[in-house]
Amino acid sequence: MVRKTKEDAEITRQRIIDAARELFAEHGVSKTSLDKIAKHADVTRGAVYWHFKNKTELFHAMREQVFLPLIDRIDSTLLSSKNEINPLQRIEGFLIDTVRVLSNDTATRQTYEVLMAKCEYVDEFAEVLQQILNNCDGIVGNIEQVYQEAQQQSLINPSHSPTELAMDTHLFFSGLLHMWVKDSEGSRFRNQAETLIRTHIKLRKK
Amino acid sequence: MVRKTKEDAEITRQRIIDAARELFAEHGVSKTSLDKIAKHADVTRGAVYWHFKNKTELFHAMREQVFLPLIDRIDSTLLSSKNEINPLQRIEGFLIDTVRVLSNDTATRQTYEVLMAKCEYVDEFAEVLQQILNNCDGIVGNIEQVYQEAQQQSLINPSHSPTELAMDTHLFFSGLLHMWVKDSEGSRFRNQAETLIRTHIKLRKK
DNA sequence: TTGCATACATACAAGAATGAATGTAAATTA
DNA sequence: TAATTTACATTCATTCTTGTATGTATGCAA
């Protein structure tokens, strides 16, 4: 079969992204050739080059599919439910929710694996690192706001600044995600991630 | 020049490791060919293949050169000075010391960069991940012991278990190192790493 | 229904990169 | 000092990958 309708083309594009993600997660970005991706998606390299300029753009497309929903979740879980739930619970909820998404959604989990342990941040990919760092800044800022609320409600020890707490939480969670992803057996971190999060938040409570 | 004495050969071997580390840090492991490494070390691929079976073994050799000193430092900084310094200070000291090594020692810093952002943990490299995780287990265990001492000396809140504290500290530091390494400009984490560590420890104090 | 753009498939050229094979001169050993 | 390693250098064959160029059948618009 050749020429397809627009919807078919969109399906093909998504199939290529899916194939790329799966192979990236299995063999790493650099060892996955566009030909292997094409074959895994049941198309030829022609189709891949039609939809994406090169492997880098395909990588970016894969990343965006988890990055954009993350932004949404930050808004909905951390910020939007402003006054209803207590601030510390909102932070805890956001972190636990993130871990749950990783547990339940294979695509998201694979993408995180690729981003954190199966790609090399050099040359064209170096800019991705900057985007990730910028993204972190945003998250830390959001967490800081919520800690500020917590402080106004006297939920936490007043000697700790929201800035410090937010950064500490971010580093904790960053480390947790790295370990979670790398602990593929699940024995060390995956099974007890939620407990670790609750403990971390508990440490802040008055 | 051709055949060298044993000491010369050892120098050559080290030069190859150094060249590999520098190129790995600049262009990533997979995009660095053995030929480039050889040329950067002023030898040919023949020399590289003489000293190392392949790129993977060269990678392992590079890793060992920072891994073994780390083990030593855990013993000397965390454990050996048992009764002299207070436990929380020992943990804080170990973490700060680690960050200082990264700041001052280019080779160690480059190796960490490679290990954390410029290699892909797949296929032959997947086992390296397991080694890293095992290593983490050890470190967490050591930290836990020291927290136990701290608890016996009533330095920390008794409602927090040493196990929980140790894991939380490890995740915090793991995240910090990842961010430290990736924040090559230094603006976000490198400059304030020591402050972040002191804050983290401060959160535990009674 | 004609014509153009789309969504691919196929074919081609060129450049790495690897591993192994072979060459070689000096160091070491007997 | 002769024989044997050692410590590389050089060469070769093969595979993999990329980018591009070209072919082609179909959807869609006028």
GROMACS .gro file of N, CA, C and O in nm, chain B residues 63-130:
model
  272
  269ARG      N    1   3.617   0.382   3.445
  269ARG     CA    2   3.527   0.386   3.560
  269ARG      C    3   3.598   0.343   3.688
  269ARG      O    4   3.581   0.405   3.793
  270GLU      N    5   3.679   0.240   3.679
  270GLU     CA    6   3.747   0.191   3.799
  270GLU      C    7   3.837   0.296   3.862
  270GLU      O    8   3.856   0.299   3.983
  271GLN      N    9   3.891   0.382   3.778
  271GLN     CA   10   3.983   0.483   3.831
  271GLN      C   11   3.915   0.586   3.918
  271GLN      O   12   3.982   0.660   3.990
  272VAL      N   13   3.785   0.597   3.912
  272VAL     CA   14   3.716   0.685   4.007
  272VAL      C   15   3.639   0.603   4.111
  272VAL      O   16   3.614   0.651   4.220
  273PHE      N   17   3.605   0.482   4.074
  273PHE     CA   18   3.524   0.400   4.164
  273PHE      C   19   3.606   0.355   4.285
  273PHE      O   20   3.561   0.367   4.399
  274LEU      N   21   3.725   0.305   4.261
  274LEU     CA   22   3.807   0.256   4.370
  274LEU      C   23   3.842   0.365   4.471
  274LEU      O   24   3.828   0.344   4.592
  275PRO      N   25   3.887   0.483   4.427
  275PRO     CA   26   3.911   0.589   4.526
  275PRO      C   27   3.786   0.628   4.603
  275PRO      O   28   3.795   0.667   4.720
  276LEU      N   29   3.669   0.616   4.538
  276LEU     CA   30   3.545   0.649   4.609
  276LEU      C   31   3.525   0.558   4.728
  276LEU      O   32   3.490   0.602   4.838
  277ILE      N   33   3.546   0.429   4.706
  277ILE     CA   34   3.533   0.331   4.815
  277ILE      C   35   3.625   0.369   4.930
  277ILE      O   36   3.584   0.367   5.048
  278ASP      N   37   3.747   0.405   4.896
  278ASP     CA   38   3.842   0.446   5.000
  278ASP      C   39   3.788   0.564   5.079
  278ASP      O   40   3.794   0.567   5.202
  279ARG      N   41   3.735   0.661   5.004
  279ARG     CA   42   3.689   0.783   5.069
  279ARG      C   43   3.569   0.757   5.159
  279ARG      O   44   3.552   0.823   5.263
  280ILE      N   45   3.486   0.663   5.121
  280ILE     CA   46   3.374   0.627   5.208
  280ILE      C   47   3.428   0.579   5.342
  280ILE      O   48   3.383   0.622   5.449
  281ASP      N   49   3.525   0.489   5.334
  281ASP     CA   50   3.583   0.437   5.458
  281ASP      C   51   3.646   0.548   5.541
  281ASP      O   52   3.618   0.560   5.660
  282SER      N   53   3.730   0.627   5.478
  282SER     CA   54   3.807   0.723   5.556
  282SER      C   55   3.721   0.839   5.605
  282SER      O   56   3.736   0.884   5.719
  283THR      N   57   3.630   0.887   5.523
  283THR     CA   58   3.553   1.005   5.562
  283THR      C   59   3.429   0.970   5.643
  283THR      O   60   3.396   1.037   5.739
  284LEU      N   61   3.361   0.864   5.603
  284LEU     CA   62   3.236   0.831   5.670
  284LEU      C   63   3.257   0.747   5.795
  284LEU      O   64   3.197   0.772   5.899
  285LEU      N   65   3.341   0.646   5.782
  285LEU     CA   66   3.342   0.542   5.885
  285LEU      C   67   3.460   0.547   5.982
  285LEU      O   68   3.442   0.536   6.102
  286SER      N   69   3.579   0.562   5.928
  286SER     CA   70   3.697   0.537   6.012
  286SER      C   71   3.711   0.636   6.127
  286SER      O   72   3.750   0.600   6.236
  287SER      N   73   3.675   0.762   6.102
  287SER     CA   74   3.691   0.863   6.207
  287SER      C   75   3.575   0.853   6.307
  287SER      O   76   3.516   0.952   6.347
  288LYS      N   77   3.549   0.732   6.344
  288LYS     CA   78   3.428   0.697   6.419
  288LYS      C   79   3.391   0.793   6.532
  288LYS      O   80   3.294   0.867   6.524
  289ASN      N   81   3.473   0.790   6.634
  289ASN     CA   82   3.427   0.855   6.756
  289ASN      C   83   3.469   1.001   6.768
  289ASN      O   84   3.427   1.070   6.859
  290GLU      N   85   3.555   1.040   6.676
  290GLU     CA   86   3.610   1.175   6.691
  290GLU      C   87   3.508   1.283   6.655
  290GLU      O   88   3.487   1.380   6.729
  291ILE      N   89   3.445   1.267   6.540
  291ILE     CA   90   3.357   1.372   6.490
  291ILE      C   91   3.212   1.326   6.504
  291ILE      O   92   3.180   1.209   6.494
  292ASN      N   93   3.123   1.421   6.522
  292ASN     CA   94   2.984   1.384   6.541
  292ASN      C   95   2.925   1.330   6.411
  292ASN      O   96   2.960   1.373   6.301
  293PRO      N   97   2.836   1.233   6.420
  293PRO     CA   98   2.787   1.158   6.304
  293PRO      C   99   2.731   1.245   6.192
  293PRO      O  100   2.763   1.226   6.076
  294LEU      N  101   2.646   1.340   6.230
  294LEU     CA  102   2.585   1.424   6.125
  294LEU      C  103   2.691   1.501   6.049
  294LEU      O  104   2.684   1.519   5.928
  295GLN      N  105   2.794   1.546   6.123
  295GLN     CA  106   2.903   1.617   6.056
  295GLN      C  107   2.981   1.525   5.963
  295GLN      O  108   3.033   1.569   5.861
  296ARG      N  109   2.990   1.398   6.002
  296ARG     CA  110   3.062   1.304   5.914
  296ARG      C  111   2.988   1.285   5.783
  296ARG      O  112   3.049   1.284   5.676
  297ILE      N  113   2.857   1.271   5.792
  297ILE     CA  114   2.780   1.258   5.668
  297ILE      C  115   2.794   1.385   5.584
  297ILE      O  116   2.824   1.380   5.465
  298GLU      N  117   2.771   1.498   5.649
  298GLU     CA  118   2.784   1.625   5.578
  298GLU      C  119   2.923   1.638   5.516
  298GLU      O  120   2.937   1.677   5.400
  299GLY      N  121   3.024   1.601   5.594
  299GLY     CA  122   3.162   1.611   5.544
  299GLY      C  123   3.185   1.522   5.424
  299GLY      O  124   3.248   1.563   5.326
  300PHE      N  125   3.132   1.402   5.429
  300PHE     CA  126   3.150   1.310   5.317
  300PHE      C  127   3.087   1.367   5.190
  300PHE      O  128   3.148   1.365   5.082
  301LEU      N  129   2.966   1.418   5.203
  301LEU     CA  130   2.898   1.471   5.085
  301LEU      C  131   2.972   1.592   5.029
  301LEU      O  132   2.995   1.604   4.908
  302ILE      N  133   3.009   1.683   5.117
  302ILE     CA  134   3.079   1.804   5.072
  302ILE      C  135   3.214   1.767   5.011
  302ILE      O  136   3.254   1.821   4.908
  303ASP      N  137   3.280   1.672   5.072
  303ASP     CA  138   3.409   1.627   5.020
  303ASP      C  139   3.393   1.573   4.878
  303ASP      O  140   3.474   1.603   4.789
  304THR      N  141   3.289   1.496   4.857
  304THR     CA  142   3.265   1.441   4.723
  304THR      C  143   3.246   1.551   4.621
  304THR      O  144   3.304   1.549   4.511
  305VAL      N  145   3.168   1.650   4.657
  305VAL     CA  146   3.145   1.762   4.565
  305VAL      C  147   3.275   1.837   4.540
  305VAL      O  148   3.302   1.881   4.428
  306ARG      N  149   3.356   1.850   4.643
  306ARG     CA  150   3.484   1.922   4.625
  306ARG      C  151   3.576   1.846   4.531
  306ARG      O  152   3.646   1.906   4.450
  307VAL      N  153   3.578   1.714   4.544
  307VAL     CA  154   3.660   1.635   4.450
  307VAL      C  155   3.614   1.662   4.307
  307VAL      O  156   3.695   1.683   4.217
  308LEU      N  157   3.485   1.664   4.287
  308LEU     CA  158   3.433   1.691   4.152
  308LEU      C  159   3.476   1.829   4.103
  308LEU      O  160   3.507   1.847   3.985
  309SER      N  161   3.478   1.925   4.195
  309SER     CA  162   3.516   2.060   4.155
  309SER      C  163   3.664   2.069   4.119
  309SER      O  164   3.701   2.136   4.023
  310ASN      N  165   3.745   2.000   4.195
  310ASN     CA  166   3.889   2.020   4.181
  310ASN      C  167   3.958   1.922   4.088
  310ASN      O  168   4.062   1.954   4.031
  311ASP      N  169   3.902   1.806   4.072
  311ASP     CA  170   3.970   1.704   3.992
  311ASP      C  171   3.900   1.685   3.858
  311ASP      O  172   3.791   1.628   3.850
  312THR      N  173   3.965   1.733   3.755
  312THR     CA  174   3.905   1.728   3.620
  312THR      C  175   3.873   1.585   3.578
  312THR      O  176   3.766   1.558   3.523
  313ALA      N  177   3.966   1.494   3.601
  313ALA     CA  178   3.946   1.356   3.557
  313ALA      C  179   3.822   1.295   3.621
  313ALA      O  180   3.737   1.235   3.554
  314THR      N  181   3.810   1.312   3.752
  314THR     CA  182   3.693   1.258   3.821
  314THR      C  183   3.565   1.322   3.768
  314THR      O  184   3.465   1.255   3.744
  315ARG      N  185   3.570   1.454   3.751
  315ARG     CA  186   3.451   1.523   3.701
  315ARG      C  187   3.410   1.471   3.564
  315ARG      O  188   3.294   1.440   3.539
  316GLN      N  189   3.508   1.459   3.475
  316GLN     CA  190   3.477   1.409   3.341
  316GLN      C  191   3.418   1.268   3.346
  316GLN      O  192   3.321   1.238   3.276
  317THR      N  193   3.475   1.184   3.430
  317THR     CA  194   3.424   1.048   3.440
  317THR      C  195   3.279   1.047   3.489
  317THR      O  196   3.194   0.974   3.437
  318TYR      N  197   3.250   1.128   3.589
  318TYR     CA  198   3.112   1.137   3.637
  318TYR      C  199   3.020   1.187   3.526
  318TYR      O  200   2.908   1.138   3.510
  319GLU      N  201   3.066   1.285   3.452
  319GLU     CA  202   2.985   1.335   3.340
  319GLU      C  203   2.952   1.222   3.242
  319GLU      O  204   2.838   1.207   3.200
  320VAL      N  205   3.055   1.145   3.210
  320VAL     CA  206   3.034   1.035   3.116
  320VAL      C  207   2.935   0.935   3.174
  320VAL      O  208   2.839   0.894   3.109
  321LEU      N  209   2.957   0.898   3.300
  321LEU     CA  210   2.872   0.796   3.363
  321LEU      C  211   2.728   0.842   3.376
  321LEU      O  212   2.636   0.761   3.370
  322MET      N  213   2.706   0.972   3.394
  322MET     CA  214   2.571   1.017   3.426
  322MET      C  215   2.499   1.084   3.310
  322MET      O  216   2.377   1.102   3.317
  323ALA      N  217   2.569   1.119   3.205
  323ALA     CA  218   2.497   1.189   3.098
  323ALA      C  219   2.551   1.161   2.959
  323ALA      O  220   2.499   1.212   2.862
  324LYS      N  221   2.656   1.082   2.949
  324LYS     CA  222   2.715   1.065   2.817
  324LYS      C  223   2.744   0.921   2.781
  324LYS      O  224   2.841   0.892   2.710
  325CYS      N  225   2.665   0.830   2.838
  325CYS     CA  226   2.674   0.692   2.792
  325CYS      C  227   2.536   0.628   2.801
  325CYS      O  228   2.448   0.679   2.871
  326GLU      N  229   2.518   0.521   2.730
  326GLU     CA  230   2.387   0.455   2.724
  326GLU      C  231   2.397   0.319   2.792
  326GLU      O  232   2.477   0.235   2.753
  327TYR      N  233   2.314   0.301   2.895
  327TYR     CA  234   2.320   0.179   2.974
  327TYR      C  235   2.236   0.070   2.910
  327TYR      O  236   2.127   0.038   2.959
  328VAL      N  237   2.287   0.014   2.802
  328VAL     CA  238   2.218  -0.095   2.733
  328VAL      C  239   2.319  -0.202   2.697
  328VAL      O  240   2.440  -0.178   2.697
  329ASP      N  241   2.266  -0.322   2.667
  329ASP     CA  242   2.350  -0.433   2.625
  329ASP      C  243   2.467  -0.455   2.723
  329ASP      O  244   2.443  -0.477   2.841
  330GLU      N  245   2.587  -0.444   2.672
  330GLU     CA  246   2.703  -0.473   2.759
  330GLU      C  247   2.711  -0.375   2.876
  330GLU      O  248   2.763  -0.407   2.982
  331PHE      N  249   2.659  -0.254   2.856
  331PHE     CA  250   2.669  -0.154   2.961
  331PHE      C  251   2.560  -0.170   3.068
  331PHE      O  252   2.566  -0.105   3.171
  332ALA      N  253   2.462  -0.252   3.040
  332ALA     CA  254   2.354  -0.269   3.136
  332ALA      C  255   2.408  -0.322   3.269
  332ALA      O  256   2.361  -0.286   3.377
  333GLU      N  257   2.509  -0.406   3.262
  333GLU     CA  258   2.563  -0.463   3.386
  333GLU      C  259   2.631  -0.356   3.472
  333GLU      O  260   2.636  -0.367   3.594
  334VAL      N  261   2.682  -0.252   3.406
  334VAL     CA  262   2.741  -0.142   3.482
  334VAL      C  263   2.635  -0.080   3.573
  334VAL      O  264   2.663  -0.046   3.688
  335LEU      N  265   2.515  -0.068   3.522
  335LEU     CA  266   2.405  -0.015   3.602
  335LEU      C  267   2.385  -0.097   3.728
  335LEU      O  268   2.366  -0.043   3.837
  336GLN      N  269   2.389  -0.228   3.713
  336GLN     CA  270   2.370  -0.314   3.830
  336GLN      C  271   2.482  -0.292   3.930
  336GLN      O  272   2.459  -0.284   4.051
   0.00000   0.00000   0.00000
